[in-house]
PDB file of N, CA and C in Angstrom:
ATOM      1  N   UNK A  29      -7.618  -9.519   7.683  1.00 67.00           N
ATOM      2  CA  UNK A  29      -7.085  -9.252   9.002  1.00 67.00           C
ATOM      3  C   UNK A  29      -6.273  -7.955   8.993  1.00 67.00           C
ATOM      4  N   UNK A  30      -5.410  -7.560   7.600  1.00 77.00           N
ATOM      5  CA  UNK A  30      -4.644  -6.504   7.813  1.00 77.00           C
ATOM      6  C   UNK A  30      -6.023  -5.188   7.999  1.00 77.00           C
ATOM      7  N   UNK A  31      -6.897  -5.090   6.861  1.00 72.00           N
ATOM      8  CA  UNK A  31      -7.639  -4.232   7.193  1.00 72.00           C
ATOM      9  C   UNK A  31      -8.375  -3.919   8.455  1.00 72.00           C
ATOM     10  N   UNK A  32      -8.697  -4.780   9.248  1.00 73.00           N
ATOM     11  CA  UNK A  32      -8.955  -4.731  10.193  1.00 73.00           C
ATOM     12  C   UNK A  32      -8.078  -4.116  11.214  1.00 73.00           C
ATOM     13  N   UNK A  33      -6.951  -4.727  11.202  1.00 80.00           N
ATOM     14  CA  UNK A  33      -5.641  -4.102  12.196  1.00 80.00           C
ATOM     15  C   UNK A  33      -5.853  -2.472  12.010  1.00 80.00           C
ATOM     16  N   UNK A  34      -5.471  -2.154  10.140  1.00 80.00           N
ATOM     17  CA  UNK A  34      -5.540  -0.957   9.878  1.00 80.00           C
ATOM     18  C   UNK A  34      -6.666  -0.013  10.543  1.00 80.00           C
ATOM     19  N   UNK A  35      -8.007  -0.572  10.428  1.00 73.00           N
ATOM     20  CA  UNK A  35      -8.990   0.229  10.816  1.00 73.00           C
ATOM     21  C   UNK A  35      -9.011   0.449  11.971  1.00 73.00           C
ATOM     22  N   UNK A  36      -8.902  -0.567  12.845  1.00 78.00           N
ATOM     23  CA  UNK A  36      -8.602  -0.280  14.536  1.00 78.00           C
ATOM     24  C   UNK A  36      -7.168   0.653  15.223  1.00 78.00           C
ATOM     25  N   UNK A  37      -6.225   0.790  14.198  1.00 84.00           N
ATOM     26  CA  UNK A  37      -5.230   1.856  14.525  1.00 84.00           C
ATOM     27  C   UNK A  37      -5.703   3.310  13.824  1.00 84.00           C
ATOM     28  N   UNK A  38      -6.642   3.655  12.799  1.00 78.00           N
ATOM     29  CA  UNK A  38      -7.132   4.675  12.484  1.00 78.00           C
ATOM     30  C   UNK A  38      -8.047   5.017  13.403  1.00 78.00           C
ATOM     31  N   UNK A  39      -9.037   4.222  13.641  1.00 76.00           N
ATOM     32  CA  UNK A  39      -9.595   4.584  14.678  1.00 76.00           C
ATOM     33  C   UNK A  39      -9.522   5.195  15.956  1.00 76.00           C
ATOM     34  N   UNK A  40      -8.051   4.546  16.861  1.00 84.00           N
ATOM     35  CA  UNK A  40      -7.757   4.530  17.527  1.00 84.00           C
ATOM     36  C   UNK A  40      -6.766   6.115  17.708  1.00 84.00           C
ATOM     37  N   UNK A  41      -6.343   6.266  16.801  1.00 86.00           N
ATOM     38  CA  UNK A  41      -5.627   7.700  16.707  1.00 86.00           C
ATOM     39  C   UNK A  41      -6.625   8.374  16.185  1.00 86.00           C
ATOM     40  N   UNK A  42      -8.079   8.561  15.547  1.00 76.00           N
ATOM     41  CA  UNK A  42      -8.657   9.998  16.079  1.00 76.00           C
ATOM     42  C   UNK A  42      -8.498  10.202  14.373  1.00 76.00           C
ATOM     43  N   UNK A  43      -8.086   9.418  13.126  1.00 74.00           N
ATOM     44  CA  UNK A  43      -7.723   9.693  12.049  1.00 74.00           C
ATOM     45  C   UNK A  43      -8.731   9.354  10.885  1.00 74.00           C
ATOM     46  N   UNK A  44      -9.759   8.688  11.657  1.00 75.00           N
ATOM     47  CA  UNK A  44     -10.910   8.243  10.448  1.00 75.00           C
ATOM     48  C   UNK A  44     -11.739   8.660  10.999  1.00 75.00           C
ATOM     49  N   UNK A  45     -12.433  10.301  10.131  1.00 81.00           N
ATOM     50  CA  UNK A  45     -13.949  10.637  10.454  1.00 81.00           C
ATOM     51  C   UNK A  45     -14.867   9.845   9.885  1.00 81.00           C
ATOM     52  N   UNK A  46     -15.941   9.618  10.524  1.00 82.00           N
ATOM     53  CA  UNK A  46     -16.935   9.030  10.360  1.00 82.00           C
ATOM     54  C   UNK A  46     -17.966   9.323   9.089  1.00 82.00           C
ATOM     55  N   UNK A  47     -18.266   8.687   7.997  1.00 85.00           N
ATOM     56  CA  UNK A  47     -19.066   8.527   7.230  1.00 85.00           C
ATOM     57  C   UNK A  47     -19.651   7.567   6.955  1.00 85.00           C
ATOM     58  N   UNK A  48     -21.267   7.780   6.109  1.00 88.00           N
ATOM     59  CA  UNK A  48     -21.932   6.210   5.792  1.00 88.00           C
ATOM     60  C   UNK A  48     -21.333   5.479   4.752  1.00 88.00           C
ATOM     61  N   UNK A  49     -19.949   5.474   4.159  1.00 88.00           N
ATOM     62  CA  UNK A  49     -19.403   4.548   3.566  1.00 88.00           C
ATOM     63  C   UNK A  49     -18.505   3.398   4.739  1.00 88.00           C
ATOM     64  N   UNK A  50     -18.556   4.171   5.918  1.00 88.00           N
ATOM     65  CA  UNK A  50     -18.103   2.965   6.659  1.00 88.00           C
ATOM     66  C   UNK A  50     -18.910   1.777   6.631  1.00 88.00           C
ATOM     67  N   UNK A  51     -20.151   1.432   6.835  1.00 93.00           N
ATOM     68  CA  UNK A  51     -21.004  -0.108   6.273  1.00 93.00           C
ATOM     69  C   UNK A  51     -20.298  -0.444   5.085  1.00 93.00           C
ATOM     70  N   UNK A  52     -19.972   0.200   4.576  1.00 91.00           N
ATOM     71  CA  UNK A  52     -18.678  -0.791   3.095  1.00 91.00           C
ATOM     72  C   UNK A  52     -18.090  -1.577   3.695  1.00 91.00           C
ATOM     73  N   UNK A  53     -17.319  -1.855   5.169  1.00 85.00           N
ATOM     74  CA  UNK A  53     -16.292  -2.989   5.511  1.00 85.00           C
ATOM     75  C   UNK A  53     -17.241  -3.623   5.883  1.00 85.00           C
ATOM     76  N   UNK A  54     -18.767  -3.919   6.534  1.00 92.00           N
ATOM     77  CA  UNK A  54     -19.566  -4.719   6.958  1.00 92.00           C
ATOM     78  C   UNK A  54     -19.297  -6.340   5.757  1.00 92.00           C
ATOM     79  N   UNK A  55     -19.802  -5.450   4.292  1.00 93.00           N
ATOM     80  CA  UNK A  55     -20.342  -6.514   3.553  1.00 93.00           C
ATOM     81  C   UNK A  55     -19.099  -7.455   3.141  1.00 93.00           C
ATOM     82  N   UNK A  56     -17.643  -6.878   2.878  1.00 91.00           N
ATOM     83  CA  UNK A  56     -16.410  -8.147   2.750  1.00 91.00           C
ATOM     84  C   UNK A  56     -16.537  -8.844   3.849  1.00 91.00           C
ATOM     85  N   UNK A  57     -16.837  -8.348   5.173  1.00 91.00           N
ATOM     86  CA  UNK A  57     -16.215  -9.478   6.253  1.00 91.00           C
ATOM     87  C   UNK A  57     -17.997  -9.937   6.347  1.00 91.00           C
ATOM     88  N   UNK A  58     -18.697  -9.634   6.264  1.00 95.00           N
ATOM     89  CA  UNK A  58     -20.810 -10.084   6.173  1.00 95.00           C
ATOM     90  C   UNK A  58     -19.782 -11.261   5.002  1.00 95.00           C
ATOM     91  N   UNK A  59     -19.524 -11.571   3.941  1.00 96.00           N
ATOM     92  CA  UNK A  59     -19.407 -12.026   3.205  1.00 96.00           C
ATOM     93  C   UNK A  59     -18.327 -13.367   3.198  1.00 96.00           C
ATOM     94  N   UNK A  60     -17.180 -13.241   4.154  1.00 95.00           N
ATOM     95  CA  UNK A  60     -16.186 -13.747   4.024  1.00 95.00           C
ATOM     96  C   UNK A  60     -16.402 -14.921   5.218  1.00 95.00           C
ATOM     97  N   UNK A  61     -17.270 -14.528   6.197  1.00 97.00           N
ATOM     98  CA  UNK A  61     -17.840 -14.756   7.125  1.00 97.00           C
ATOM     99  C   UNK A  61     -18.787 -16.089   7.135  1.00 97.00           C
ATOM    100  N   UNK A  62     -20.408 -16.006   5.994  1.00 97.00           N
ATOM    101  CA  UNK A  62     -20.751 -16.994   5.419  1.00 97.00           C
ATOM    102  C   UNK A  62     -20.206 -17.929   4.475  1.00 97.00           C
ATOM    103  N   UNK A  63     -19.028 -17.479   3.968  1.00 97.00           N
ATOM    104  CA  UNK A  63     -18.456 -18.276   3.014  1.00 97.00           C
ATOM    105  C   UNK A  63     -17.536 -19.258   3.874  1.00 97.00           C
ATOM    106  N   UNK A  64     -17.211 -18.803   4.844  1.00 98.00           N
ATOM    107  CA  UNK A  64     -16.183 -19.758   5.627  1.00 98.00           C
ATOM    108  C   UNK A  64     -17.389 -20.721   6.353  1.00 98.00           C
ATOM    109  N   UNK A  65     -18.116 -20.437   6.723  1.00 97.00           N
ATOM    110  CA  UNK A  65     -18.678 -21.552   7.553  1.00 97.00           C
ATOM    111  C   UNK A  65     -20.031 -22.161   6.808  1.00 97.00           C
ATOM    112  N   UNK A  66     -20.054 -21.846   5.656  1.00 98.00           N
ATOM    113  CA  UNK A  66     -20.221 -22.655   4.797  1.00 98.00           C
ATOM    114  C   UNK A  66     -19.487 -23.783   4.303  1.00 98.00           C
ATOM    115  N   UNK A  67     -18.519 -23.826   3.882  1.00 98.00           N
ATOM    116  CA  UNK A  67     -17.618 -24.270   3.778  1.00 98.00           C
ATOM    117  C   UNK A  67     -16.708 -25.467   4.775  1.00 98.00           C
ATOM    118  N   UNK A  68     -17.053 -24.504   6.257  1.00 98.00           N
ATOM    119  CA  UNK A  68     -16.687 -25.583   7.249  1.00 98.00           C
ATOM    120  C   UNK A  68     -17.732 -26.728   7.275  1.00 98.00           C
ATOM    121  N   UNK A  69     -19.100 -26.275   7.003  1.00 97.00           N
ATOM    122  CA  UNK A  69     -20.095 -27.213   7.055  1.00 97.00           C
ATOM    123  C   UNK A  69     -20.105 -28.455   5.824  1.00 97.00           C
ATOM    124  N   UNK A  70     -19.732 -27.610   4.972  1.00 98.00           N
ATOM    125  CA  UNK A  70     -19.731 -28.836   3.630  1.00 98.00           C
ATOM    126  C   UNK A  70     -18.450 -29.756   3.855  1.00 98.00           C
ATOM    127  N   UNK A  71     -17.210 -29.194   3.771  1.00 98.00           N
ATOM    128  CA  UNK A  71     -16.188 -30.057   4.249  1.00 98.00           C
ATOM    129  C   UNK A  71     -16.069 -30.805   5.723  1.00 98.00           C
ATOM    130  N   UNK A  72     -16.908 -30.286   6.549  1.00 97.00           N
ATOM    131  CA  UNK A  72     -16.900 -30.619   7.924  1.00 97.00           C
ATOM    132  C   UNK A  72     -15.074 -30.402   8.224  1.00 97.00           C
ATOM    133  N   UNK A  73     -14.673 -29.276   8.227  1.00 97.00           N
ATOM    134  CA  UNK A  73     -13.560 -28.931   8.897  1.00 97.00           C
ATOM    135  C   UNK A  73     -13.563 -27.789  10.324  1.00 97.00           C
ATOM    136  N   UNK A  74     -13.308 -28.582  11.409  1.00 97.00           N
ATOM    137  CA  UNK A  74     -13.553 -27.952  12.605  1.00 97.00           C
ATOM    138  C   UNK A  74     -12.814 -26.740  12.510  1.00 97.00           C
ATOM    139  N   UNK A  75     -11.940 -26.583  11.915  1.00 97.00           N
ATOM    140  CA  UNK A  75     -10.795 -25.481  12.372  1.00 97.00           C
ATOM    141  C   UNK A  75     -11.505 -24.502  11.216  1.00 97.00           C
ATOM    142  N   UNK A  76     -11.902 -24.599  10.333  1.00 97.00           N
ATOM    143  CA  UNK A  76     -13.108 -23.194   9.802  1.00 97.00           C
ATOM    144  C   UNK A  76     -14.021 -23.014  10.666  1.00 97.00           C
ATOM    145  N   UNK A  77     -14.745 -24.039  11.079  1.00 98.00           N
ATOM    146  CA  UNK A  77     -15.532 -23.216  12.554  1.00 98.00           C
ATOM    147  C   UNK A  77     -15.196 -22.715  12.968  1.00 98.00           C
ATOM    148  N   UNK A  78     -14.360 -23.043  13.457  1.00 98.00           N
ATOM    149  CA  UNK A  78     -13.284 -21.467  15.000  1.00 98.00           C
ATOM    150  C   UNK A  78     -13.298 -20.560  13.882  1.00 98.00           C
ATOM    151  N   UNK A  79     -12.850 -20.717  12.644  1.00 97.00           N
ATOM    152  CA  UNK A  79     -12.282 -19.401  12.029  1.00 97.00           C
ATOM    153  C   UNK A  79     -13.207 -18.216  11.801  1.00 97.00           C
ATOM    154  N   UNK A  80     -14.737 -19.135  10.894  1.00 97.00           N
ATOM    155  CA  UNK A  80     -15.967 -18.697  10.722  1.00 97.00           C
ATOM    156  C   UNK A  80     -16.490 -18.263  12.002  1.00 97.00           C
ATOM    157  N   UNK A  81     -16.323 -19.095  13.261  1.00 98.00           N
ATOM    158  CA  UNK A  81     -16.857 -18.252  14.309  1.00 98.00           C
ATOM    159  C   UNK A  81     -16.142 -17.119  14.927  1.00 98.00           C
ATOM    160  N   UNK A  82     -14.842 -16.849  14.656  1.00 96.00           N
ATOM    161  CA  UNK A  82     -13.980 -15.558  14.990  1.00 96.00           C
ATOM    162  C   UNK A  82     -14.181 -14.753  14.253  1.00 96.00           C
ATOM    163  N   UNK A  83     -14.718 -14.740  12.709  1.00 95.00           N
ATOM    164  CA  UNK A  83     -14.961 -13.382  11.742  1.00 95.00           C
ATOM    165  C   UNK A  83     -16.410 -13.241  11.702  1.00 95.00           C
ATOM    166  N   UNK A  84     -16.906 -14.004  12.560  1.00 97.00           N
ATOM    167  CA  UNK A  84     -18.356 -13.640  12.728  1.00 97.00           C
ATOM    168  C   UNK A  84     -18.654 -12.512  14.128  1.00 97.00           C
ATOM    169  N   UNK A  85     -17.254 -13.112  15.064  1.00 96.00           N
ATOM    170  CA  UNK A  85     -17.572 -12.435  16.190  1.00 96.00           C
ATOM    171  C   UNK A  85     -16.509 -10.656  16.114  1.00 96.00           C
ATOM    172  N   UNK A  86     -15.865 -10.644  14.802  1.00 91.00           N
ATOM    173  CA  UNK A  86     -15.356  -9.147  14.342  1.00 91.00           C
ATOM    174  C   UNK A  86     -16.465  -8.833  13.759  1.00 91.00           C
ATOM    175  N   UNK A  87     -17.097  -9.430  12.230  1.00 95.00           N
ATOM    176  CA  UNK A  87     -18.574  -8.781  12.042  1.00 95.00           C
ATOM    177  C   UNK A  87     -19.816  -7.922  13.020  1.00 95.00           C
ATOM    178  N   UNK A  88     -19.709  -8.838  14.005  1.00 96.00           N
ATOM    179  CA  UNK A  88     -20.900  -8.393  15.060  1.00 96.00           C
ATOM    180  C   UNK A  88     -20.357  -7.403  15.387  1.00 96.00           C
ATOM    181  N   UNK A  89     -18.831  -7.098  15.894  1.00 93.00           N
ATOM    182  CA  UNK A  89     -18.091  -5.795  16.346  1.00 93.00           C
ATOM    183  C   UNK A  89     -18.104  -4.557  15.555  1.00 93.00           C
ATOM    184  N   UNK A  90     -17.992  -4.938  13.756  1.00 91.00           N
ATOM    185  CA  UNK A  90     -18.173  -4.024  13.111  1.00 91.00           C
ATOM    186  C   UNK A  90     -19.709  -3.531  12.808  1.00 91.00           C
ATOM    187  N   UNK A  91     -21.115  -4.585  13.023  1.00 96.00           N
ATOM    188  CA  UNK A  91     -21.727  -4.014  13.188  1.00 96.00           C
ATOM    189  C   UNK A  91     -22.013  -3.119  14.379  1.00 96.00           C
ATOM    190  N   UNK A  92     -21.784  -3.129  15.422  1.00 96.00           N
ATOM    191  CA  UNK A  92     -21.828  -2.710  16.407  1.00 96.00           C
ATOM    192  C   UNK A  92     -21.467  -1.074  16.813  1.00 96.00           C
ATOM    193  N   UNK A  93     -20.219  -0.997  16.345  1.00 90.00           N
ATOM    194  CA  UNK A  93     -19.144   0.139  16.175  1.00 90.00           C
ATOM    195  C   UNK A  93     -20.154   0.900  14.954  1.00 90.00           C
ATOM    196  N   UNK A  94     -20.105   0.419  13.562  1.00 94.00           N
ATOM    197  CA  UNK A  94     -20.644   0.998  12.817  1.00 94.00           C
ATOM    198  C   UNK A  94     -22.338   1.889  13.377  1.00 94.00           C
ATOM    199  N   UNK A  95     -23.161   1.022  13.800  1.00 96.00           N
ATOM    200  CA  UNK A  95     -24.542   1.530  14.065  1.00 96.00           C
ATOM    201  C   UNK A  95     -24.433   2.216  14.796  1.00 96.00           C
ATOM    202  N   UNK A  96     -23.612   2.026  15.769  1.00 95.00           N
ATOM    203  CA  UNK A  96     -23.354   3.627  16.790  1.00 95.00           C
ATOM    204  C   UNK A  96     -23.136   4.781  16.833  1.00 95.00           C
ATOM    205  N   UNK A  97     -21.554   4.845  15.696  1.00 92.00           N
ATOM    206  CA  UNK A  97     -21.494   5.852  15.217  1.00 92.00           C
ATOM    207  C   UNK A  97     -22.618   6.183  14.105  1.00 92.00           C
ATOM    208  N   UNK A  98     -23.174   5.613  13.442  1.00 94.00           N
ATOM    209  CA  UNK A  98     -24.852   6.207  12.582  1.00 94.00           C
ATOM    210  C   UNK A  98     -25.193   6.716  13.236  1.00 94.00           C
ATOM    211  N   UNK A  99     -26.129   5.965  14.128  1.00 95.00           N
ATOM    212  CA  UNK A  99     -26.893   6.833  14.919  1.00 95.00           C
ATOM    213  C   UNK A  99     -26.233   7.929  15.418  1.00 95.00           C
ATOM    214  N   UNK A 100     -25.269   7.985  16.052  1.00 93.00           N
ATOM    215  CA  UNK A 100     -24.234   9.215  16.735  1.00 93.00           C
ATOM    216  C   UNK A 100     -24.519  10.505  15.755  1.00 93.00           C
ATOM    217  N   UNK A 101     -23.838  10.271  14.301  1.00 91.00           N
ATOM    218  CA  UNK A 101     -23.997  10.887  13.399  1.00 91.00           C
ATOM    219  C   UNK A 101     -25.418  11.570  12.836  1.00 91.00           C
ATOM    220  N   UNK A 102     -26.510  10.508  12.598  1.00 92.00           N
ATOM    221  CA  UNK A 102     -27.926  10.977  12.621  1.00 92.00           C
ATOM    222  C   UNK A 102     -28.116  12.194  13.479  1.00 92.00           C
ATOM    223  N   UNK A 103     -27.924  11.840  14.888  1.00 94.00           N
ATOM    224  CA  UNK A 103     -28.092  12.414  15.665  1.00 94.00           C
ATOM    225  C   UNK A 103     -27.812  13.804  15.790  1.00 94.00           C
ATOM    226  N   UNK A 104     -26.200  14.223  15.705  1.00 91.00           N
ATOM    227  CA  UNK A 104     -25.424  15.479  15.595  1.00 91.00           C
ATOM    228  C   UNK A 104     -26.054  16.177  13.926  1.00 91.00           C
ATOM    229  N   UNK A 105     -26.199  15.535  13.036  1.00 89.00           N
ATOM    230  CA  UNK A 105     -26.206  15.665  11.360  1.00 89.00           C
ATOM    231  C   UNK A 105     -24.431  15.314  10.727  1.00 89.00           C
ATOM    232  N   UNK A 106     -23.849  14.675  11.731  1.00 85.00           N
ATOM    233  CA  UNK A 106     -22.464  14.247  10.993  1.00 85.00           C
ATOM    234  C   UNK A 106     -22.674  13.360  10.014  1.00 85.00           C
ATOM    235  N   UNK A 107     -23.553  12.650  10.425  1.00 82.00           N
ATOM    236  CA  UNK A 107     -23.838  11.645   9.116  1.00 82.00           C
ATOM    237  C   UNK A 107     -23.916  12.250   7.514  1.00 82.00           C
ATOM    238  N   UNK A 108     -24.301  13.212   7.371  1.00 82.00           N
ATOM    239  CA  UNK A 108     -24.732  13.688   6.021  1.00 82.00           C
ATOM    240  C   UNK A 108     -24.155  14.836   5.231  1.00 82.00           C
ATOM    241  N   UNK A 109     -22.814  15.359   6.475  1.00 79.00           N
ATOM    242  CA  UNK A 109     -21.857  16.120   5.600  1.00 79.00           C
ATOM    243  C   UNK A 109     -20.634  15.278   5.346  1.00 79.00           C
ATOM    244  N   UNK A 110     -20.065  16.149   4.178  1.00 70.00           N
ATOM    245  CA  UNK A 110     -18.971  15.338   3.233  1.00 70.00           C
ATOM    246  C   UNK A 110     -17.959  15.025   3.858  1.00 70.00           C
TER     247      UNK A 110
END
């Protein structure tokens, strides 16, 4: 959650240029994501559902955000300088 906070205030001030190492935050929260609602399913604990379904619905956001700016980047050639 802190990284997240963090990334949405970098973002938000104009302070994180865009590169293809951004899909790096996809795979912790892609990851943290199935593990929780896995988990809710084996234990049958409702309150990992909500949880698993709230870091599923930041995942979808970070995919979202992420593929845009790709493509954005593709697009201009920002994607492929340093």
């Amino acid at each position: 959650a802190a990284a997240a906070l963090l990334l949405a205030h970098y973002l938000r001030a104009g302070n994180f240029p865009y590169g293809i190492g951004w899909w790096a935050f996809t795979f912790p929260v892609g990851a943290y994501t199935v593990d929780t609602l896995t988990l809710a399913r084996v234990w049958q604990v409702e309150a990992l559902e909500w949880l698993g379904a709230l870091s599923f619905l930041l995942l979808a956001t970070f995919w979202l955000v992420v593929t845009a700016r790709t493509l954005a980047g593709v697009r201009t050639g920002e994607a492929w300088r340093r």
